[in-house]
Each structure stands twice: as structure tokens, then as C-alpha cells.
PDB file of C-alpha atoms (C1' of nucleotides) in Angstrom:
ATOM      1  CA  UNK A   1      47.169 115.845 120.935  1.00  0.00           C
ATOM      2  CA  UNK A   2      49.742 113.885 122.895  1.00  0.00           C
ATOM      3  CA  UNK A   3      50.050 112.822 126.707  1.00  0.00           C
ATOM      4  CA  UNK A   4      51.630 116.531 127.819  1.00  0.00           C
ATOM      5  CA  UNK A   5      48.970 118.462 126.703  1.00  0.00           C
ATOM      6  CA  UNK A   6      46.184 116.065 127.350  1.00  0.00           C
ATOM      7  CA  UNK A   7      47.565 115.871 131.206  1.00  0.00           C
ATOM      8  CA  UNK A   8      47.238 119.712 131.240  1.00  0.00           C
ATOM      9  CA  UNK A   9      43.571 119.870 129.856  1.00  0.00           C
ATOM     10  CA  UNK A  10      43.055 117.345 132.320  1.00  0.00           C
ATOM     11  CA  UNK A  11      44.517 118.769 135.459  1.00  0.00           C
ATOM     12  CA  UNK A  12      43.161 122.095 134.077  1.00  0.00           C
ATOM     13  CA  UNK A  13      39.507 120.277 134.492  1.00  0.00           C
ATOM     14  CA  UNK A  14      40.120 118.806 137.775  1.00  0.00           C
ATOM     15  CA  UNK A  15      39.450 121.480 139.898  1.00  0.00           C
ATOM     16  CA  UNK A  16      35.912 122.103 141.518  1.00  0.00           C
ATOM     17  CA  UNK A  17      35.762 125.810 140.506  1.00  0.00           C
ATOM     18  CA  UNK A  18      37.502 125.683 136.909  1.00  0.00           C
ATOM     19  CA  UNK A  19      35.255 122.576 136.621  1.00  0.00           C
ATOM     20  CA  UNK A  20      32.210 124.870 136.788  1.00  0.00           C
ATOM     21  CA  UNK A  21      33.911 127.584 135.498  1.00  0.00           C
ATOM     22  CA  UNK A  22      34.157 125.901 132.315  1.00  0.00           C
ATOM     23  CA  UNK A  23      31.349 124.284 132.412  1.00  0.00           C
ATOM     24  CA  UNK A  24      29.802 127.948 132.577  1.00  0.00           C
ATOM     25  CA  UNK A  25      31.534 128.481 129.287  1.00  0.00           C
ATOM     26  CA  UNK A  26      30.423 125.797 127.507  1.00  0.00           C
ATOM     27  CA  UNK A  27      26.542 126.768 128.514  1.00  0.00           C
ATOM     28  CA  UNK A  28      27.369 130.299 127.935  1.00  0.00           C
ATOM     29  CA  UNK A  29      28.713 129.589 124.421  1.00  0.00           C
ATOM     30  CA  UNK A  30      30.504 131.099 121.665  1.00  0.00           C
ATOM     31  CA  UNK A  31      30.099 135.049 123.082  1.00  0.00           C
ATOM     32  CA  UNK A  32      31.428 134.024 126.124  1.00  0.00           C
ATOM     33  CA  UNK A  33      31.086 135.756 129.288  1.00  0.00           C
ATOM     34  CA  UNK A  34      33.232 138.823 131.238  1.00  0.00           C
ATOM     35  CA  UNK A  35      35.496 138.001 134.076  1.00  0.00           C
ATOM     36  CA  UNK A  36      33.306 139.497 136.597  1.00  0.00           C
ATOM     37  CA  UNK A  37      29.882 137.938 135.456  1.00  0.00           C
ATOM     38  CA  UNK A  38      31.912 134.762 136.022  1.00  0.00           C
ATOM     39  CA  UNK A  39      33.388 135.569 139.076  1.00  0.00           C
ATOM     40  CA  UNK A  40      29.961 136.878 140.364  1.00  0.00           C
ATOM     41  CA  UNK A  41      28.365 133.643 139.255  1.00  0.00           C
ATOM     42  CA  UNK A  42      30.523 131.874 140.682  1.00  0.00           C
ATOM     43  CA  UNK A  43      31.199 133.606 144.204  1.00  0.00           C
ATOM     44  CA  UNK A  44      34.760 133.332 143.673  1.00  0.00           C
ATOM     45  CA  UNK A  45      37.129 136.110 144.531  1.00  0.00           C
ATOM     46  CA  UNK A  46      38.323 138.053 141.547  1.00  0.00           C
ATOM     47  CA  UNK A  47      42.456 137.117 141.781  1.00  0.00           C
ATOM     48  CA  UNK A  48      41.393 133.426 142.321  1.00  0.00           C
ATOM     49  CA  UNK A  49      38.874 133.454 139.828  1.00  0.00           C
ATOM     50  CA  UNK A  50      42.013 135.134 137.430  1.00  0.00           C
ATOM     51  CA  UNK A  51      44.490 132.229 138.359  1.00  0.00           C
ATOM     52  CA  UNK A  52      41.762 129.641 137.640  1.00  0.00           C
ATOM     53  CA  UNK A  53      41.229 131.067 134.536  1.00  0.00           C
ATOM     54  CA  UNK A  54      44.617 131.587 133.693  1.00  0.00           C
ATOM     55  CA  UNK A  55      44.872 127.710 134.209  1.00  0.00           C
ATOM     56  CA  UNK A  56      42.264 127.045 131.706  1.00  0.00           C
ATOM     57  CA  UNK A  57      43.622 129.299 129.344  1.00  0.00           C
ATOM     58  CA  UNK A  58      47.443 127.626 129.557  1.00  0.00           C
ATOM     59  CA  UNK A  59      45.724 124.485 129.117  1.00  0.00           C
ATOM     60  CA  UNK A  60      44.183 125.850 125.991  1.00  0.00           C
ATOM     61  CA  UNK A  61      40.879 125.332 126.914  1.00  0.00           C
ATOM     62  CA  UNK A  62      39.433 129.134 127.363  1.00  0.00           C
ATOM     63  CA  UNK A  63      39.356 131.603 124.279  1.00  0.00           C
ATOM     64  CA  UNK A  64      40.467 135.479 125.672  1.00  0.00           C
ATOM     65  CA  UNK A  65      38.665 138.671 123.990  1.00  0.00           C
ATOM     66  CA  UNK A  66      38.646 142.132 125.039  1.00  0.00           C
ATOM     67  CA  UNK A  67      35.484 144.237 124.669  1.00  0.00           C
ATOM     68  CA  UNK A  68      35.902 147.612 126.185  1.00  0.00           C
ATOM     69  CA  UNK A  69      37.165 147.508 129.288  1.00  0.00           C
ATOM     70  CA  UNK A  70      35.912 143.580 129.917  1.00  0.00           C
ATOM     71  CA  UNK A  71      37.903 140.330 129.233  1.00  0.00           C
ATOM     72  CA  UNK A  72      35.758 138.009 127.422  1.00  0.00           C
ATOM     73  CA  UNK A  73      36.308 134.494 127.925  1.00  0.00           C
ATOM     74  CA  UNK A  74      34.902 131.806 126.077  1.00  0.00           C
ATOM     75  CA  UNK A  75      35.105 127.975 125.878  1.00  0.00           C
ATOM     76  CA  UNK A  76      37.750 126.658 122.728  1.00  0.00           C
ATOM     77  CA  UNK A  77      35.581 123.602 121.492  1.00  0.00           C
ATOM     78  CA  UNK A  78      37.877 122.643 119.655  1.00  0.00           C
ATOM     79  CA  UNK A  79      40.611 121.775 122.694  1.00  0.00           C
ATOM     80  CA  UNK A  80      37.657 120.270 124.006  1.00  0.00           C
ATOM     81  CA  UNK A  81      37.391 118.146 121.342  1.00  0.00           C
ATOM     82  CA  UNK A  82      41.331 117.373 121.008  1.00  0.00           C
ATOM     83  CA  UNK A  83      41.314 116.142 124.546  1.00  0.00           C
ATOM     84  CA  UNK A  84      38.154 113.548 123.960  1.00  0.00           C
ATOM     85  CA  UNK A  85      39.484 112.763 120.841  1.00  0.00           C
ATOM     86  CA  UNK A  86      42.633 111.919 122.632  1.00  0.00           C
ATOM     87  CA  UNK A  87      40.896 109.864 125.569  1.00  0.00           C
ATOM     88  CA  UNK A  88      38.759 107.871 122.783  1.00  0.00           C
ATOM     89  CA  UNK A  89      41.852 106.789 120.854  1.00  0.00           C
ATOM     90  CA  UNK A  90      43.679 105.923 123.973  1.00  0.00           C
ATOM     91  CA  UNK A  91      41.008 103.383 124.999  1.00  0.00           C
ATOM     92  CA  UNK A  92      40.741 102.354 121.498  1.00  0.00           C
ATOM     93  CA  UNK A  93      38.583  99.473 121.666  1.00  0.00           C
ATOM     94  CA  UNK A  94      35.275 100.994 120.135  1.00  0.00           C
ATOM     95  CA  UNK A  95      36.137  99.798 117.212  1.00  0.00           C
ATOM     96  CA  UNK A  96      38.461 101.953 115.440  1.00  0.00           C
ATOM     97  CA  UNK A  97      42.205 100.231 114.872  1.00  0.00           C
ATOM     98  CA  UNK A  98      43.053  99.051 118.632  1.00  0.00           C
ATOM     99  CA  UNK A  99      46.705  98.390 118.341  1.00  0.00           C
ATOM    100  CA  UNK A 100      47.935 101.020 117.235  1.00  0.00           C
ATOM    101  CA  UNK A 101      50.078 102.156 119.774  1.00  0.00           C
ATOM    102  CA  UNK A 102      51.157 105.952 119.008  1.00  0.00           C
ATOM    103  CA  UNK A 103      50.105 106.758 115.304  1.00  0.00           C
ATOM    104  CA  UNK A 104      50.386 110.242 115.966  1.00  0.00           C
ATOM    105  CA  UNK A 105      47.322 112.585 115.601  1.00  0.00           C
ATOM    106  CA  UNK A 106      44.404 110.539 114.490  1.00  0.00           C
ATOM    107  CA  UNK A 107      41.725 112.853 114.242  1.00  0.00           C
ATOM    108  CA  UNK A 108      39.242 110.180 113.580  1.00  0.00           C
ATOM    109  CA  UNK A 109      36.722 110.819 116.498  1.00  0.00           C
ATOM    110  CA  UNK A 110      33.727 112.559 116.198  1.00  0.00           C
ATOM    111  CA  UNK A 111      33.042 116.159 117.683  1.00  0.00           C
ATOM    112  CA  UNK A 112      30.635 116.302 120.049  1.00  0.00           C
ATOM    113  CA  UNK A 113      31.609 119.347 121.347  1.00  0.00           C
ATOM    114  CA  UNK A 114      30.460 121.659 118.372  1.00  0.00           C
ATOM    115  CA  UNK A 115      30.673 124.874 118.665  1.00  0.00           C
ATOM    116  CA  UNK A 116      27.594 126.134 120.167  1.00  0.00           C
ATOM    117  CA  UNK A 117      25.763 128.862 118.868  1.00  0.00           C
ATOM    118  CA  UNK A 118      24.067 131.458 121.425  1.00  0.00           C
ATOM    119  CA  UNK A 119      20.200 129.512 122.147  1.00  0.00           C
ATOM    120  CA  UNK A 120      18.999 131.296 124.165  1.00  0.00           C
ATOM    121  CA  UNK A 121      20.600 131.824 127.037  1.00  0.00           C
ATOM    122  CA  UNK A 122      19.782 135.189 128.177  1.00  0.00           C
ATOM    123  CA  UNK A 123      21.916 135.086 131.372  1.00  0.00           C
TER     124      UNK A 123
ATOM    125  CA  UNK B   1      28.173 111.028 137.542  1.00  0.00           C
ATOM    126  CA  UNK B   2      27.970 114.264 139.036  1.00  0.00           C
ATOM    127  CA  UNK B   3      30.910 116.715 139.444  1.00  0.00           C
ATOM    128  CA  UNK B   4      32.491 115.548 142.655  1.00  0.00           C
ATOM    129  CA  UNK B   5      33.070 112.114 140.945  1.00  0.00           C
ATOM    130  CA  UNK B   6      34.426 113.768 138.106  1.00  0.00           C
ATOM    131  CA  UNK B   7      36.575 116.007 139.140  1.00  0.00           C
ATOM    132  CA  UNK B   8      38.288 112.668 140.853  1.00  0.00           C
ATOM    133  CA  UNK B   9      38.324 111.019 138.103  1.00  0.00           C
ATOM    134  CA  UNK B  10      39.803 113.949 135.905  1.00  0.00           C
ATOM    135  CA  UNK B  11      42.405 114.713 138.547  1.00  0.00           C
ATOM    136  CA  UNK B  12      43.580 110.985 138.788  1.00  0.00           C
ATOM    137  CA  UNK B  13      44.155 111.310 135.010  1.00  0.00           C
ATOM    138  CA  UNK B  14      46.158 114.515 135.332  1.00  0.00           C
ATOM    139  CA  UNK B  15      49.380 113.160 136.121  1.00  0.00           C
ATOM    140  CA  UNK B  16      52.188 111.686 134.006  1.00  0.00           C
ATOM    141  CA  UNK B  17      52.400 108.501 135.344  1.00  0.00           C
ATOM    142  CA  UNK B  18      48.713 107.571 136.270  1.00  0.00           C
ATOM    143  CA  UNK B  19      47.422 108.527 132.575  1.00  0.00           C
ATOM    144  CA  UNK B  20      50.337 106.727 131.310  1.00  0.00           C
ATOM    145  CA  UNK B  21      49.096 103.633 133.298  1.00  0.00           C
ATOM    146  CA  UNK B  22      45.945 103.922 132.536  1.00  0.00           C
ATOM    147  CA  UNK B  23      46.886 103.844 128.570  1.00  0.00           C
ATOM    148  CA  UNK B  24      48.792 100.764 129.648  1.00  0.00           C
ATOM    149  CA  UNK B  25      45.738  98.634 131.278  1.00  0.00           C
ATOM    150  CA  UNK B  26      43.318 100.586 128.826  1.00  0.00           C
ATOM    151  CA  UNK B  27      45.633  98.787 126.396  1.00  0.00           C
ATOM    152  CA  UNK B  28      46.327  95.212 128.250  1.00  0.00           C
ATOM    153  CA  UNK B  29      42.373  94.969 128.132  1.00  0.00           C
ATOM    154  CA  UNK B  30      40.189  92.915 130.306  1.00  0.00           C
ATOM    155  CA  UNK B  31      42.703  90.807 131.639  1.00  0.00           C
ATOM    156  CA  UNK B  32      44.790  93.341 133.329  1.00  0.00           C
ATOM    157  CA  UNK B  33      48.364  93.686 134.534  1.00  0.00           C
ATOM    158  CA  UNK B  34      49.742  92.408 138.040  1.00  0.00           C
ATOM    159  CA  UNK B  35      51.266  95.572 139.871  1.00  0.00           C
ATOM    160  CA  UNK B  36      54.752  94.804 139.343  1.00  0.00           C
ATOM    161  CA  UNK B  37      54.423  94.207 135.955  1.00  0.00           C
ATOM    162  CA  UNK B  38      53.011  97.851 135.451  1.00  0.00           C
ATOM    163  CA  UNK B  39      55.807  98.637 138.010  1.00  0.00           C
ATOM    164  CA  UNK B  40      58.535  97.182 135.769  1.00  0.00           C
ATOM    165  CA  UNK B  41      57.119  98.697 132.707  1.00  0.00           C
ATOM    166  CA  UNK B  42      56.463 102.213 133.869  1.00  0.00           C
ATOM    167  CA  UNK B  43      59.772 101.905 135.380  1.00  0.00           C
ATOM    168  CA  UNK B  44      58.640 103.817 138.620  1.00  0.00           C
ATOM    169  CA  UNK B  45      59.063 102.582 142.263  1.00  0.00           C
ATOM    170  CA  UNK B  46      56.877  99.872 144.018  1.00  0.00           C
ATOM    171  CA  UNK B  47      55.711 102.314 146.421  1.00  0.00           C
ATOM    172  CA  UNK B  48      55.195 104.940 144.093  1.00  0.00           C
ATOM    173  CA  UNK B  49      53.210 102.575 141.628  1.00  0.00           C
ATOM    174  CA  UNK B  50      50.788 101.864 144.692  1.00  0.00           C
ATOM    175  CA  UNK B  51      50.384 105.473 145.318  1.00  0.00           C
ATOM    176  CA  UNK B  52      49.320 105.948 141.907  1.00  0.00           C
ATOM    177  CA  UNK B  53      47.352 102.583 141.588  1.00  0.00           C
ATOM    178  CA  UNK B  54      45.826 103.876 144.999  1.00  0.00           C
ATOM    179  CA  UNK B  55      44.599 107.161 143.391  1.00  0.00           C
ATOM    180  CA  UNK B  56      42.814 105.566 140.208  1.00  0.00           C
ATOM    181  CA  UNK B  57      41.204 102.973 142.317  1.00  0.00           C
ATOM    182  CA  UNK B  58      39.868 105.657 144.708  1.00  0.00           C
ATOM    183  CA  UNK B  59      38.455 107.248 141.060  1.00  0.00           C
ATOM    184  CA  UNK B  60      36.837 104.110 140.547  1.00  0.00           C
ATOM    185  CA  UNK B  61      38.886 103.899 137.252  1.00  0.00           C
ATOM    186  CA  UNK B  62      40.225 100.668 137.910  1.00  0.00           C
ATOM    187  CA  UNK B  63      39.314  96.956 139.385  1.00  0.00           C
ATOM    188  CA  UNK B  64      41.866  95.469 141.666  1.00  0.00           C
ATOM    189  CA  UNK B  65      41.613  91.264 141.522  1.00  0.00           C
ATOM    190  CA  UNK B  66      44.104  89.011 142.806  1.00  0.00           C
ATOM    191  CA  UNK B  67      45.447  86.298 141.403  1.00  0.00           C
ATOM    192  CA  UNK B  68      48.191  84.090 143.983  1.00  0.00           C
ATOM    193  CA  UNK B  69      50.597  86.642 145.110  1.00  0.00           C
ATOM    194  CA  UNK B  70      49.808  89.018 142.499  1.00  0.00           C
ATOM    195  CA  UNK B  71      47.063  91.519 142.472  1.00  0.00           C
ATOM    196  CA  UNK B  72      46.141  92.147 139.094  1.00  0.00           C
ATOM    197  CA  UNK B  73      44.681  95.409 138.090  1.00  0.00           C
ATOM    198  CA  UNK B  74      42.431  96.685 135.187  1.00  0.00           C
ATOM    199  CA  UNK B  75      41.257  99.447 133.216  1.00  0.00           C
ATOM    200  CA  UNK B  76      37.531 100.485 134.647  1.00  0.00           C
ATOM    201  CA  UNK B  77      35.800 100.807 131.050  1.00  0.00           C
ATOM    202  CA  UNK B  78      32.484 102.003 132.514  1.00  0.00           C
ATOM    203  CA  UNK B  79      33.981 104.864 134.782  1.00  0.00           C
ATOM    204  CA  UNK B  80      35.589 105.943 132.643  1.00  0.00           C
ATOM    205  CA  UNK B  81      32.290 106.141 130.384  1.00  0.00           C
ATOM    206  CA  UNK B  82      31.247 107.205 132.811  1.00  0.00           C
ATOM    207  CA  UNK B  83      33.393 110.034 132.640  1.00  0.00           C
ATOM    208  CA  UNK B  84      32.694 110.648 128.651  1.00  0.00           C
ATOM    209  CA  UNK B  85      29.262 110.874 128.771  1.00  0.00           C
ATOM    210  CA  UNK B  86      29.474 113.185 131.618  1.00  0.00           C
ATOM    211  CA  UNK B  87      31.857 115.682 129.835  1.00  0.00           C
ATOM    212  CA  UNK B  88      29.899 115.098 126.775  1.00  0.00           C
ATOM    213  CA  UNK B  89      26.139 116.126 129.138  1.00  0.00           C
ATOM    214  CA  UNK B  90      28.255 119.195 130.085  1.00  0.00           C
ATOM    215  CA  UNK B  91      29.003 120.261 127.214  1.00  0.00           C
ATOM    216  CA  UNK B  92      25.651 119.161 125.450  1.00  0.00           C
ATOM    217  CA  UNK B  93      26.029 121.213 122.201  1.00  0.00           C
ATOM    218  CA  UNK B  94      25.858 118.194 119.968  1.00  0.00           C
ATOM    219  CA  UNK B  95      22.446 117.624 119.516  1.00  0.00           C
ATOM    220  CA  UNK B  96      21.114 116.561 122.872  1.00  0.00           C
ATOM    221  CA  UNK B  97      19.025 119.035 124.943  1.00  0.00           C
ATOM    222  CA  UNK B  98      21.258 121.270 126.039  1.00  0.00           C
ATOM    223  CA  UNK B  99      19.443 123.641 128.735  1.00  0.00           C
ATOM    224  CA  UNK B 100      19.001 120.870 130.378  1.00  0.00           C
ATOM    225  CA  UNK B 101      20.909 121.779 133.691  1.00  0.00           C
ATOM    226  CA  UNK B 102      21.098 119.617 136.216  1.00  0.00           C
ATOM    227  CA  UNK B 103      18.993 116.881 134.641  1.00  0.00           C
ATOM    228  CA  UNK B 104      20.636 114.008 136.824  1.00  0.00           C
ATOM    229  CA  UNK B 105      22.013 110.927 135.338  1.00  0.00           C
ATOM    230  CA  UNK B 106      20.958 111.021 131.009  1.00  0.00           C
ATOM    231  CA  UNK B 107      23.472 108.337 130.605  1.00  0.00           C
ATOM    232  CA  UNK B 108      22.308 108.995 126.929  1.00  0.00           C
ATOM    233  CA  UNK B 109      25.753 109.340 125.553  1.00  0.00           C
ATOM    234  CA  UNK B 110      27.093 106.734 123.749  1.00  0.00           C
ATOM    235  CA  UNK B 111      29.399 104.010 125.113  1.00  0.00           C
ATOM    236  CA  UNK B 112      32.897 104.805 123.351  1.00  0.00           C
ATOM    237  CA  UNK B 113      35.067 102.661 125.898  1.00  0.00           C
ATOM    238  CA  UNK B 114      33.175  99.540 125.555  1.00  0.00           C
ATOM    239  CA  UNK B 115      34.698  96.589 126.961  1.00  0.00           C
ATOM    240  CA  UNK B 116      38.035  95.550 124.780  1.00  0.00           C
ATOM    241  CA  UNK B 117      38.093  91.863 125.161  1.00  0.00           C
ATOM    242  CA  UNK B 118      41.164  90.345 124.723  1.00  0.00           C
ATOM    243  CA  UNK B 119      42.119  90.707 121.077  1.00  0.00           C
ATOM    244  CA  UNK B 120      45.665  89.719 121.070  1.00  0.00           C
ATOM    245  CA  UNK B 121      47.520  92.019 123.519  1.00  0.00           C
ATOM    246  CA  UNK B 122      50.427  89.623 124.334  1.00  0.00           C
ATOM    247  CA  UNK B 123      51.833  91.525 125.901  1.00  0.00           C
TER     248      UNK B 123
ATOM    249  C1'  DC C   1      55.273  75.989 159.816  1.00  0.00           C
ATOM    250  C1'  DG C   2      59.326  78.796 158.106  1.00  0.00           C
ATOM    251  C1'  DG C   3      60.712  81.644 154.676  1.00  0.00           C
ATOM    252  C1'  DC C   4      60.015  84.133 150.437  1.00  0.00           C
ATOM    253  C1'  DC C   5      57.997  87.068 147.362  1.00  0.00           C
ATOM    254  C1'  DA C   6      54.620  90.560 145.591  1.00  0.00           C
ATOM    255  C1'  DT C   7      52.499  94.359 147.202  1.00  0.00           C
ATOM    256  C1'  DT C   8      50.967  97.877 150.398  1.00  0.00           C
ATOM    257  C1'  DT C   9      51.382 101.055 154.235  1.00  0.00           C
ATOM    258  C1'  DC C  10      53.997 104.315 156.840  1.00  0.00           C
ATOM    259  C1'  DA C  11      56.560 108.443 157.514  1.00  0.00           C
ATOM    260  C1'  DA C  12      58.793 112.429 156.218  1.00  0.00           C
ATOM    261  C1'  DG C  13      60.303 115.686 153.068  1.00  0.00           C
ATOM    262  C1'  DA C  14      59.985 118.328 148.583  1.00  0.00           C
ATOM    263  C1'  DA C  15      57.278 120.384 145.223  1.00  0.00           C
ATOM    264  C1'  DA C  16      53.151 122.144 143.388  1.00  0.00           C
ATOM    265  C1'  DA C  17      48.522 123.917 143.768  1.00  0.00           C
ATOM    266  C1'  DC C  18      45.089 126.909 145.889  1.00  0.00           C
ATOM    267  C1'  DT C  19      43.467 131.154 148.267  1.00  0.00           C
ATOM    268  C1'  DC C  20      42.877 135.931 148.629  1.00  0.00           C
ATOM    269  C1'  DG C  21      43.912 140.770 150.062  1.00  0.00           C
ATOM    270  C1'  DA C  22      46.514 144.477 148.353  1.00  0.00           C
ATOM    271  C1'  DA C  23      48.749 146.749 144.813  1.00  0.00           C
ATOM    272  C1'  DA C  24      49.475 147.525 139.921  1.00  0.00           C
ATOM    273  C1'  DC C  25      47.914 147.943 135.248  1.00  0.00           C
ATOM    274  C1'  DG C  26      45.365 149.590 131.418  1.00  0.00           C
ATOM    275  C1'  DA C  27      41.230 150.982 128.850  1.00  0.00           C
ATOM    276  C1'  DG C  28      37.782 154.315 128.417  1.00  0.00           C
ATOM    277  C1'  DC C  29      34.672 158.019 130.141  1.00  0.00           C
ATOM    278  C1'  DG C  30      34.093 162.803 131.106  1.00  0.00           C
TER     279       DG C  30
ATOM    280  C1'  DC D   1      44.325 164.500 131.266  1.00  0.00           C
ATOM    281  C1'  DG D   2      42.768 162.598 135.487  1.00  0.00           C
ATOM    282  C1'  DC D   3      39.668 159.338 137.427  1.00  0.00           C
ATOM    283  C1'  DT D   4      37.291 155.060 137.665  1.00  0.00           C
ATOM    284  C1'  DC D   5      36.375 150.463 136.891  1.00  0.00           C
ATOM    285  C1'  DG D   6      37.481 145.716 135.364  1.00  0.00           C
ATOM    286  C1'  DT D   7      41.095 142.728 135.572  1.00  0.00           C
ATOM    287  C1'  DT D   8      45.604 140.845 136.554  1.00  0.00           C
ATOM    288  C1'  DT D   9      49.830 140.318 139.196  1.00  0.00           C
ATOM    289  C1'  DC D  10      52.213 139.931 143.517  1.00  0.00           C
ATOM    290  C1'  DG D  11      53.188 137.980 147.933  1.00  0.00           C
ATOM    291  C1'  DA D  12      52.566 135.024 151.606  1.00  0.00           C
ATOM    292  C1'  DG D  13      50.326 131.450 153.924  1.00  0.00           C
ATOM    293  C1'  DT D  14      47.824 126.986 153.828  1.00  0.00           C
ATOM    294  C1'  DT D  15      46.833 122.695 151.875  1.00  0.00           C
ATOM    295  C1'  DT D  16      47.440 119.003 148.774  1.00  0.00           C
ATOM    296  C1'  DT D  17      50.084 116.069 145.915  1.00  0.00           C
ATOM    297  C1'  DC D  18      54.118 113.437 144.730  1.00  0.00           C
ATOM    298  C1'  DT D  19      58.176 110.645 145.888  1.00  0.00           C
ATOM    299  C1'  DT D  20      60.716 107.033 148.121  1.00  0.00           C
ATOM    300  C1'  DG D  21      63.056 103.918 151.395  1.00  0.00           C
ATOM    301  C1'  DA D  22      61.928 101.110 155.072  1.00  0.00           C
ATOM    302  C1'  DA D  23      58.841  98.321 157.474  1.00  0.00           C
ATOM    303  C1'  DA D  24      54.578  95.627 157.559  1.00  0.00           C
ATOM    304  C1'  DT D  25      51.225  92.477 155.437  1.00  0.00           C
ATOM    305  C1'  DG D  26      49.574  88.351 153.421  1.00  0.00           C
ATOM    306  C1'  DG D  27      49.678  84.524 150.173  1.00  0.00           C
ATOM    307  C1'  DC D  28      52.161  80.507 148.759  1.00  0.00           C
ATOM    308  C1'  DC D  29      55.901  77.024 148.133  1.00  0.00           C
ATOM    309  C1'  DG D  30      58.497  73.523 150.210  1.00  0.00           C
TER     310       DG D  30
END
DNA sequence: CGGCCATTTCAAGAAAACTCGAAACGAGCG
DNA sequence: CGCTCGTTTCGAGTTTTCTTGAAATGGCCG
């Protein structure tokens, strides 16, 4: 990941309701949820709740499925993961090779966000 | 950290120049930068540099000291661990309990941006 | 104490983000 | 095939963020 996309994920994050919104997601897991559960949830208006999540979604960080006549939209770990991953190797000094300056896509940082499977939650 | 704080401290990272300083004092360790330093390096106006030096300090993201004339500023390594362990609670998937929902602090994440001491950064 | 130098604050304008009702779009049911 | 329902796009208004020169502040040298 490098400093464009990382300041997208980031701004994409930094917003009260796409905060929760994807935070939603994440609890909601891989099956994801339809726009209107989430808008419901969330007690946003559907068009804002459609440019949030259009946000999240240029930033790379929302998955898009149809099923029927529902948008299903689910949380893309694995962004997720390239932005931490990108944040750890910018700081660097947890033990992994600190100087190095811009050594392109490292990789080297451990996934916490796994992809979680459905456990449980029913809602 | 709850949301509020972190959608500060996301936001403050969002932006070209502030994550760009950030990587700089992240990099120039515990010792910091004095502002026109970062000013000269970023190569961004005085004014606008304080802006931006404004916003991170509001986030808590970094420590202002002074030192004569010059105010020196540094990288915040525990906000911004802060910040980690909080997206890594929210996402939760990688082991710890995840239903958890509004547990409060866990603070159970690891420390990834541990205090770099000065390990030869001359510059 | 007078001046200088690093930095911040102020003010004003430009650009971008956010909000949300209304209209449009498209899939699927009957 | 026409209607309905879920969702997105459009448009317009409000708010926030970003930028920068100029002025103010405060420490320090002589």
C-alpha cells in the first residue's frame, strides 16, 4: 500500500457514521449486510447512507454483492489489513528493519483482521 | 479510546501532508523535529505547517516541547497505539472475544508502535 | 532593553465534504 | 408486462477543511 491509498482508507474511516458503518461490517462479517438493514441500524437516511458507503467502497474497504433485489455489502479484510500493515511499517520501530525508508510493499505484518467467519451473530 | 477520539485521530491522518509528517517524526524518533525543520523538509508554508501541526496535536498524536526558540515536536507513540489497538478491538476477529461490544478500554492489543529510541536517525 | 528569529494566530477565500429530499434506475414478483 | 421495492444518483444548501500572507507573540542574543 502506499501514502495515496492509505490517506483514502483513512479519510474513508474518519467519519462518525462510515466509522460505525464499518465497524457494523466487520461485526456483521463475511455475509455482510443489505443497504437498508444498515441504513435502518444506523438511522441514517438512505442517499447519505449510499454516499457513505460509496466512500468506503472507493477507498476499497467495503466488498459489493447483489442478492435479489438487495446490495450486499461486506467488510474487505484484507484492505483492512493493507492499511495496518501500512501504519505498522511506517512507525517501524517494533522491531522489524526501522530504516528502511520506502522498500515498497513489505507485507511483513501480521493480520489481525482475518476474515471472520459468521459466529453467531443472528442480527 | 472510544470512537470520538478515533475518528480524530483517523481524520488527522487523512491528509497528504499531516500523514506525511507524521512518517517524518514517526521516523526522527523520540527526539523530534523543531517546526521549521519539518517546515523546510515538507516544503509547505510556516503557517500551513502550524495548521497541520495544530490538527495532530489536537489528535493527541504528537508532543509539542520547546527547546530556545524552537518548539520541537514528536511522534505520540502511545496514541497512536492507541489508535491500533482500537481498530484492532473493532475489528476483533483475530482471536480475542469478539462479541464483545462495547467492552470499554481492553487495551489487550499488543503495543506495535513502541517507543523508537534514537537508533541513528541523523537526520 | 532593542532587535531578531522561530513560530503561531488571524482573516479571508477556495475547495471539498456532508446532508437529504426528490427523481431515476433496475431487479423481480405477479 | 406493469408495478413495487431496494438502492443509487442528482441537485442544492450547509458546514468543514485547507491554504496562505500578514500581523502578532515570545524567547534569546548582544
Amino acid at each position: 500500500m502506499q501514502a495515496e491509498e492509505a490517506i483514502l482508507a483513512l479519510g474513508a474511516l474518519a467519519q462518525e457514521h462510515r466509522l460505525a458503518l464499518f465497524k457494523l461490517l466487520v461485526r456483521a462479517g463475511a455475509e455482510g449486510l443489505p443497504a437498508g438493514a444498515i441504513a435502518a441500524e444506523l438511522d441514517i437516511p438512505n442517499s447519505s447512507l449510499s454516499f457513505h458507503l460509496a466512500q468506503l467502497n472507493r477507498a476499497g474497504l467495503v466488498n459489493q454483492t447483489r442478492s435479489g433485489r438487495s446490495l450486499i455489502y461486506s467488510a474487505n479484510y484484507a484492505e483492512m489489513n493493507a492499511l495496518m500493515g501500512y501504519l505498522t511499517e511506517n512507525c517501524c520501530a517494533g522491531g522489524t528493519s526501522c530504516g528502511a525508508e520506502d522498500s515498497g510493499e513489505a507485507g511483513s505484518s501480521s493480520a489481525v483482521f482475518v476474515t471472520a467467519q459468521s459466529k453467531g451473530n443472528s442480527a
